[in-house]
Short mmCIF file of N, CA and C in Angstrom, two decimals:
data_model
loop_
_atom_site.label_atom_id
_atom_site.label_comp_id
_atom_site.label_asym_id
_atom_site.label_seq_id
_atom_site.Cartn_x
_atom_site.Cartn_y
_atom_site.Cartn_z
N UNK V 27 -274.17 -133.88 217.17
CA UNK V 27 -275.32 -134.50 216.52
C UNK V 27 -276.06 -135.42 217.49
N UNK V 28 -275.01 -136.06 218.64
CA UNK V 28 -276.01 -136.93 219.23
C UNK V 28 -277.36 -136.09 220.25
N UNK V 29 -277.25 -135.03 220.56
CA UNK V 29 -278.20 -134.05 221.37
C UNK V 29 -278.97 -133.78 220.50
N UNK V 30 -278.86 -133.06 219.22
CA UNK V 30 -279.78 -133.50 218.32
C UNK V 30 -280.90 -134.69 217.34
N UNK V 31 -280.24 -135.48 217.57
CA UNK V 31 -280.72 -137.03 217.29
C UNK V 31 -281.42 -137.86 218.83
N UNK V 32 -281.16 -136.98 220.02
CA UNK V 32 -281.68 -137.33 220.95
C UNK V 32 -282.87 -136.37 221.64
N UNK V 33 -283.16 -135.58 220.92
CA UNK V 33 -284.01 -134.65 221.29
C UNK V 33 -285.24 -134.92 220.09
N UNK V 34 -284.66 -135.22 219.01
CA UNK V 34 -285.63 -135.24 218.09
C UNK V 34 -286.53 -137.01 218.19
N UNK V 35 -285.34 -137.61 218.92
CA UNK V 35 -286.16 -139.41 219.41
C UNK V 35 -287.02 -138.70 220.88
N UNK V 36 -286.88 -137.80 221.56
CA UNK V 36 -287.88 -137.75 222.70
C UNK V 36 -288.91 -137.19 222.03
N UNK V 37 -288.98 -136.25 220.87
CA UNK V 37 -290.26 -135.45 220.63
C UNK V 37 -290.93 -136.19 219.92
N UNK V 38 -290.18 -137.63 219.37
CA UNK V 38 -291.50 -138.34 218.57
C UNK V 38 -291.46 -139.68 219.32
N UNK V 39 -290.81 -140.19 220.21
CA UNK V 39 -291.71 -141.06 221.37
C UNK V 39 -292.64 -140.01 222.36
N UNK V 40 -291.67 -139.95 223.46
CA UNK V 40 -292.73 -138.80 224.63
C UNK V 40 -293.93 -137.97 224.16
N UNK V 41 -293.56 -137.66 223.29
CA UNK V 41 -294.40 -136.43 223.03
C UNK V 41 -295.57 -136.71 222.07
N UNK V 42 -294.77 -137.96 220.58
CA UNK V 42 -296.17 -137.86 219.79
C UNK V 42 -296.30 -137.34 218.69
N UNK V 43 -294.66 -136.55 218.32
CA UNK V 43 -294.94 -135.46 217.25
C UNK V 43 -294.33 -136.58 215.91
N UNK V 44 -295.62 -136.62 215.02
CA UNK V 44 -295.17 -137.27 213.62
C UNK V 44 -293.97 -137.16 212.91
N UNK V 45 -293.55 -135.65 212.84
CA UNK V 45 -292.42 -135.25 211.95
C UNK V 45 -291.34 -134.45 213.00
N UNK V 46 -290.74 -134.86 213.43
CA UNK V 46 -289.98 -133.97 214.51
C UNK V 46 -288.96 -132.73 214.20
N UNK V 47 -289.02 -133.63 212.67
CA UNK V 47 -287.69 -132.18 211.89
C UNK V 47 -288.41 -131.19 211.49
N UNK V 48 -289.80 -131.36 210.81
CA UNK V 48 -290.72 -130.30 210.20
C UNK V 48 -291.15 -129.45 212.01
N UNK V 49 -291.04 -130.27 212.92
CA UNK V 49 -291.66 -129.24 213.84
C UNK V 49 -290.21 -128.51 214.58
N UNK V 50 -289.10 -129.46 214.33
CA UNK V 50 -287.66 -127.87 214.49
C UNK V 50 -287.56 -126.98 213.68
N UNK V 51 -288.28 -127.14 212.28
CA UNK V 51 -288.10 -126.06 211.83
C UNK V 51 -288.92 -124.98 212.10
N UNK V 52 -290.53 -125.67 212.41
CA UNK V 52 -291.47 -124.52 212.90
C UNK V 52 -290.98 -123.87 213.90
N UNK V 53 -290.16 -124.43 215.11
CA UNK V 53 -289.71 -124.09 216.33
C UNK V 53 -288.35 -122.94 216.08
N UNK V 54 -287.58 -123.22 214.88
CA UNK V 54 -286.85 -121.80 214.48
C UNK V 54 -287.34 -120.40 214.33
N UNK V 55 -288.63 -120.74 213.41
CA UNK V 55 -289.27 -119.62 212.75
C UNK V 55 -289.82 -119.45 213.92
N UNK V 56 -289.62 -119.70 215.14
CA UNK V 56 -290.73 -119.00 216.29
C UNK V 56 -289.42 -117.75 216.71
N UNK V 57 -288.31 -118.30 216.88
CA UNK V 57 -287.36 -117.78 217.59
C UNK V 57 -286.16 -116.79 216.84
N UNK V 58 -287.02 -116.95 215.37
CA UNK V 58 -285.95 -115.63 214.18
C UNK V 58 -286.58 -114.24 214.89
N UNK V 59 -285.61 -113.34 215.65
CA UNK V 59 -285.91 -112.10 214.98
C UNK V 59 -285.91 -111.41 213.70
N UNK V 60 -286.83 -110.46 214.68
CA UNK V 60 -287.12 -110.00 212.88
C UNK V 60 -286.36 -108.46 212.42
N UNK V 61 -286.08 -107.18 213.38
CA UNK V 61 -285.43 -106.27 213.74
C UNK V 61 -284.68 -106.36 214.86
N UNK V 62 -283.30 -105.96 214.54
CA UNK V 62 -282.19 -105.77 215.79
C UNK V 62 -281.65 -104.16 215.85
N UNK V 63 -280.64 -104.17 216.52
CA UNK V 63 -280.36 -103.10 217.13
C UNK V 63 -278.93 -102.63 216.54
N UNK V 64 -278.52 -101.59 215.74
CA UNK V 64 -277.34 -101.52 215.43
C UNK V 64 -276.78 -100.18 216.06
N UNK V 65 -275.69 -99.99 216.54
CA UNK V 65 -274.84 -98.58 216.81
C UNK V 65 -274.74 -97.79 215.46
N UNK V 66 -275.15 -96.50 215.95
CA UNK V 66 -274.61 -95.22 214.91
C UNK V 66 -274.09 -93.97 215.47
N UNK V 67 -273.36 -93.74 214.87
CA UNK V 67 -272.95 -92.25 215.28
C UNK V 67 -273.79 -90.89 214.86
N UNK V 68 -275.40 -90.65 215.32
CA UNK V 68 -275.09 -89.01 215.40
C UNK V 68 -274.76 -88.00 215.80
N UNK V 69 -274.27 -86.90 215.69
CA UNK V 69 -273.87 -85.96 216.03
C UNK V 69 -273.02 -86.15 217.28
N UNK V 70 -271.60 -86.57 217.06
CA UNK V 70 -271.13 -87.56 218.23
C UNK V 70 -271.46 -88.09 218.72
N UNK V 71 -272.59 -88.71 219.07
CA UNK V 71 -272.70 -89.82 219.79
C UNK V 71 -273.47 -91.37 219.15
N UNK V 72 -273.23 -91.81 220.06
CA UNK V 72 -273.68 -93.47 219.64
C UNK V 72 -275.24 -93.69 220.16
N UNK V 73 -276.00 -94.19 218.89
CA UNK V 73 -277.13 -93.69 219.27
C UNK V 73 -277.55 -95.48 218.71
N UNK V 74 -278.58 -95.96 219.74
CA UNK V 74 -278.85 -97.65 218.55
C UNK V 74 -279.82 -97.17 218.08
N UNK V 75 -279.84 -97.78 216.61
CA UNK V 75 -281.04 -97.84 215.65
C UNK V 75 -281.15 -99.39 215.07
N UNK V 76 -282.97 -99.00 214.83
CA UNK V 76 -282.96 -100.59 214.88
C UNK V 76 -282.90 -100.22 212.99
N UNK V 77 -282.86 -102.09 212.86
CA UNK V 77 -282.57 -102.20 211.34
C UNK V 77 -283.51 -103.55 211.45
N UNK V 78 -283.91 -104.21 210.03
CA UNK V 78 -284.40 -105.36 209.66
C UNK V 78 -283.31 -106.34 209.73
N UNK V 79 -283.55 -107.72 209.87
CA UNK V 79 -282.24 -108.38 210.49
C UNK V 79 -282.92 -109.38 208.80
N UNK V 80 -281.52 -109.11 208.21
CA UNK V 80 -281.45 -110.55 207.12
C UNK V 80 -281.68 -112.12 207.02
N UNK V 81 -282.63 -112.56 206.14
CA UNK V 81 -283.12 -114.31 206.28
C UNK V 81 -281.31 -115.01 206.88
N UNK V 82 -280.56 -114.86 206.42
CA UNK V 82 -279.41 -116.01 206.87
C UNK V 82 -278.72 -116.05 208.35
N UNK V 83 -279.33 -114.29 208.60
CA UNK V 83 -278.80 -113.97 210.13
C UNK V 83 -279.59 -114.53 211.04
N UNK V 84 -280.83 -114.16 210.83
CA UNK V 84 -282.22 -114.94 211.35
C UNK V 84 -282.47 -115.64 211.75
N UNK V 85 -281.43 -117.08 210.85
CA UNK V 85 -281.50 -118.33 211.24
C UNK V 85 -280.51 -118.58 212.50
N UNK V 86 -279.08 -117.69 212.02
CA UNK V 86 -278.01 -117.76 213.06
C UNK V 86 -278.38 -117.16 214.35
N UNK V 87 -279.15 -116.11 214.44
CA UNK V 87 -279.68 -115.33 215.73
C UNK V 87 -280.70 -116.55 216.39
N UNK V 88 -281.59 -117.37 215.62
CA UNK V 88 -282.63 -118.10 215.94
C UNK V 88 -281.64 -119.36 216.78
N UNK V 89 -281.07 -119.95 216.09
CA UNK V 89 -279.95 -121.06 216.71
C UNK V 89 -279.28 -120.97 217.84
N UNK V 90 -278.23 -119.71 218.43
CA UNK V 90 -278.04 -119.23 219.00
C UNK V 90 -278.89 -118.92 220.19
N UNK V 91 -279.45 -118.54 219.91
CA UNK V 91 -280.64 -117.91 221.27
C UNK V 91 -281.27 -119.60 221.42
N UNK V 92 -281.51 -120.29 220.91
CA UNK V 92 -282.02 -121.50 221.30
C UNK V 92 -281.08 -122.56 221.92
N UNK V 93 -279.64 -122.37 221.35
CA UNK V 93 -278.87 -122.92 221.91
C UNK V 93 -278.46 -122.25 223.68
N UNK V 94 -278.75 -120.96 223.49
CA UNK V 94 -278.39 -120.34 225.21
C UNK V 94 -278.99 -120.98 225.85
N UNK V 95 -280.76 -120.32 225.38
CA UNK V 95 -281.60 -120.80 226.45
C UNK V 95 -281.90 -122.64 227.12
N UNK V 96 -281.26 -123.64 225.82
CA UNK V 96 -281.53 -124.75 226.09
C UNK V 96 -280.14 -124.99 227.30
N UNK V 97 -279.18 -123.89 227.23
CA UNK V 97 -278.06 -124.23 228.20
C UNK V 97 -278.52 -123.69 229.30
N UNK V 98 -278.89 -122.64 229.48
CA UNK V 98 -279.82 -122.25 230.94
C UNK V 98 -281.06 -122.91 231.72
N UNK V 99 -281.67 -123.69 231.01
CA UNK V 99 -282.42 -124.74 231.15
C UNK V 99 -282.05 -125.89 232.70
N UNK V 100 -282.83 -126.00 233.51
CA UNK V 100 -282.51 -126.69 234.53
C UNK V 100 -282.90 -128.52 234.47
N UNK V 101 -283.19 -128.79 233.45
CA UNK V 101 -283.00 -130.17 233.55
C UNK V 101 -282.10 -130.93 233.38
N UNK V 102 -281.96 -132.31 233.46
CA UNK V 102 -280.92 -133.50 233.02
C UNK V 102 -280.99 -133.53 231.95
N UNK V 103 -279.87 -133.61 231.15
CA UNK V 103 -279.30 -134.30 229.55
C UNK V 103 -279.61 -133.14 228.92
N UNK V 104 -278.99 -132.74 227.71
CA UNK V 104 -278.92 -131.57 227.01
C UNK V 104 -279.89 -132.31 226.35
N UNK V 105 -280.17 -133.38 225.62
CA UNK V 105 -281.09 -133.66 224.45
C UNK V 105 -282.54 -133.42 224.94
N UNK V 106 -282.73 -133.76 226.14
CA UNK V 106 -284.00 -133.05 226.83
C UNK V 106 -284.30 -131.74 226.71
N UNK V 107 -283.15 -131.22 227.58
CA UNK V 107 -283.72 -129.47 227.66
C UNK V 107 -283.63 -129.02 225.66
N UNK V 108 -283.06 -129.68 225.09
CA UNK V 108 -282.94 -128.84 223.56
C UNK V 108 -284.86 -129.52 223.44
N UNK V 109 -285.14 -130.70 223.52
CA UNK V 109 -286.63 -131.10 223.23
C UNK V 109 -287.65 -130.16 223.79
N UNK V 110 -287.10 -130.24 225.19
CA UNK V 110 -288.50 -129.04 225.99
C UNK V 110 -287.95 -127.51 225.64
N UNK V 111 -287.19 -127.08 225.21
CA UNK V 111 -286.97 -125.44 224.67
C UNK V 111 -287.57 -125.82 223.56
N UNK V 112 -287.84 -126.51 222.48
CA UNK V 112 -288.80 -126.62 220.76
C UNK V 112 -289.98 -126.77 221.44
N UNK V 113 -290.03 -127.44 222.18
CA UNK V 113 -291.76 -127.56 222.67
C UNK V 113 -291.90 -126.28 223.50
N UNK V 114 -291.27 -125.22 223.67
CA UNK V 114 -291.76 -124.40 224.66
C UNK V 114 -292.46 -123.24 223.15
N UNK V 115 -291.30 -123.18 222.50
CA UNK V 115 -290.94 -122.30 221.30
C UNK V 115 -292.34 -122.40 220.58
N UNK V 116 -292.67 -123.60 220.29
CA UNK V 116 -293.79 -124.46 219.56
C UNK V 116 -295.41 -123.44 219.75
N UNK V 117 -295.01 -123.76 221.70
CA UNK V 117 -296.14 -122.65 222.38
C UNK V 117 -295.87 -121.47 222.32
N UNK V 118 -295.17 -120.97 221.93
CA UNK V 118 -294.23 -119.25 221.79
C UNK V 118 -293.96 -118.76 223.39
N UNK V 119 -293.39 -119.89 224.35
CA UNK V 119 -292.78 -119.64 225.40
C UNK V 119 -291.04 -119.75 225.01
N UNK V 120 -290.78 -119.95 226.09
CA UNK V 120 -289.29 -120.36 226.51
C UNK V 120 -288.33 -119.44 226.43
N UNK V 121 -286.96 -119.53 226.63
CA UNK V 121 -285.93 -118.67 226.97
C UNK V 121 -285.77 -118.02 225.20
N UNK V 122 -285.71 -118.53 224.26
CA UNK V 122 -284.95 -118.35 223.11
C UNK V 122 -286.28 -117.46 222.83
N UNK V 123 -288.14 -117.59 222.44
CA UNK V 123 -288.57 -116.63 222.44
C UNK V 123 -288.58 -115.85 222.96
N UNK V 124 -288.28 -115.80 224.56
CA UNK V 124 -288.09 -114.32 225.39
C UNK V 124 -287.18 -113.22 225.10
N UNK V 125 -286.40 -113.82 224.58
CA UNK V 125 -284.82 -113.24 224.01
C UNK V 125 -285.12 -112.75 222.62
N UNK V 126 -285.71 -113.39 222.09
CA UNK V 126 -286.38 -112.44 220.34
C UNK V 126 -287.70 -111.32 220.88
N UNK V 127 -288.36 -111.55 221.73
CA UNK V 127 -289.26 -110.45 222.09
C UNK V 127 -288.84 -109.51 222.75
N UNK V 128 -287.48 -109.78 223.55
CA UNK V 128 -286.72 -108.69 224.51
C UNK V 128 -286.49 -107.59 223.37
N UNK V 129 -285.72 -108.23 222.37
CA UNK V 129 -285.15 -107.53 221.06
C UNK V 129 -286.01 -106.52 220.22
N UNK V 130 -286.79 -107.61 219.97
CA UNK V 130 -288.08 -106.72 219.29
C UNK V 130 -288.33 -105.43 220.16
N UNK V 131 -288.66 -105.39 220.97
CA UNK V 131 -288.89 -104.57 222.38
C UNK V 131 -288.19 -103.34 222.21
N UNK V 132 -286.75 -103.41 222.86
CA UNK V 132 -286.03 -102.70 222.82
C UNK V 132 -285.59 -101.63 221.42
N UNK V 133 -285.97 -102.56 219.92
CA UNK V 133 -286.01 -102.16 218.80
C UNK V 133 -286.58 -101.18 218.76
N UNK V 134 -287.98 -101.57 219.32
CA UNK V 134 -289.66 -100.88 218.83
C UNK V 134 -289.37 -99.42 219.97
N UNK V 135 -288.13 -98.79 220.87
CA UNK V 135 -288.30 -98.30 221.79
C UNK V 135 -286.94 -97.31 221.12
N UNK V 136 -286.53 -97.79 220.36
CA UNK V 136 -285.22 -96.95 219.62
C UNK V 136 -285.66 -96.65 218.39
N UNK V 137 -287.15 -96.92 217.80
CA UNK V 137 -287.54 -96.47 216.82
C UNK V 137 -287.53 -94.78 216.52
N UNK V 138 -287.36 -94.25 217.69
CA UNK V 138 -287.36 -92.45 217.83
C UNK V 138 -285.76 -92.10 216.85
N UNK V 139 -284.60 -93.14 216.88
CA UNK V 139 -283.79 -92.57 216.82
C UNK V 139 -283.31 -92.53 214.98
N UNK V 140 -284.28 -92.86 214.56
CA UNK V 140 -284.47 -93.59 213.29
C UNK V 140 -285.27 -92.12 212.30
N UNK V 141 -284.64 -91.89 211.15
CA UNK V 141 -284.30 -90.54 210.18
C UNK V 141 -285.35 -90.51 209.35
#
């Protein structure tokens, strides 16, 4: 909690932002996918097909990917890099959106394999 309670005190000193929780949540909904990729078997083989990814997974896929990318992040203090990954998200940059558009991507490219 303290990386969280310290990320959300930089985005409303440094930064300026009135509500800092209403703008993590906007900063989730940047980073939910929306279709993923599941294994199937046709005709022996393993073929991915994409599927619609469920509201509760969404959130867990969104968290996750925000939690990577704020760990790949090259600055000092985790409560920073978690502040500048929401502000990147905010702009629909950063590691955790790259990682939901990779997805999407790859989805939209296995759509052939789909009945």
């Amino acid at each position: 909690m303290k990386i969280v309670d310290g990320a959300l005190m930089i985005l409303k000193r440094e930064h300026k932002i009135q509500d800092p929780v209403q703008f993590v949540y906007h900063a989730v909904e940047q980073a939910k996918p929306l279709i993923e990729n599941f294994s199937m078997v046709v005709a022996g083989r393993r073929v991915p097909v994409p599927r619609p990814v469920y509201p509760k997974r969404q959130e867990g896929l969104a968290l996750r990917y925000i939690r990577d990318a704020m760990r790949a992040r090259k600055e000092h203090g985790s409560a920073l890099r978690l502040a500048n990954e929401l502000l990147d998200l905010s702009n629909k940059q950063g590691g955790a959106r790259k990682k939901r558009d990779d997805q999407h991507r790859i989805a939209e490219s296995n759509r052939v394999n789909v009945k």
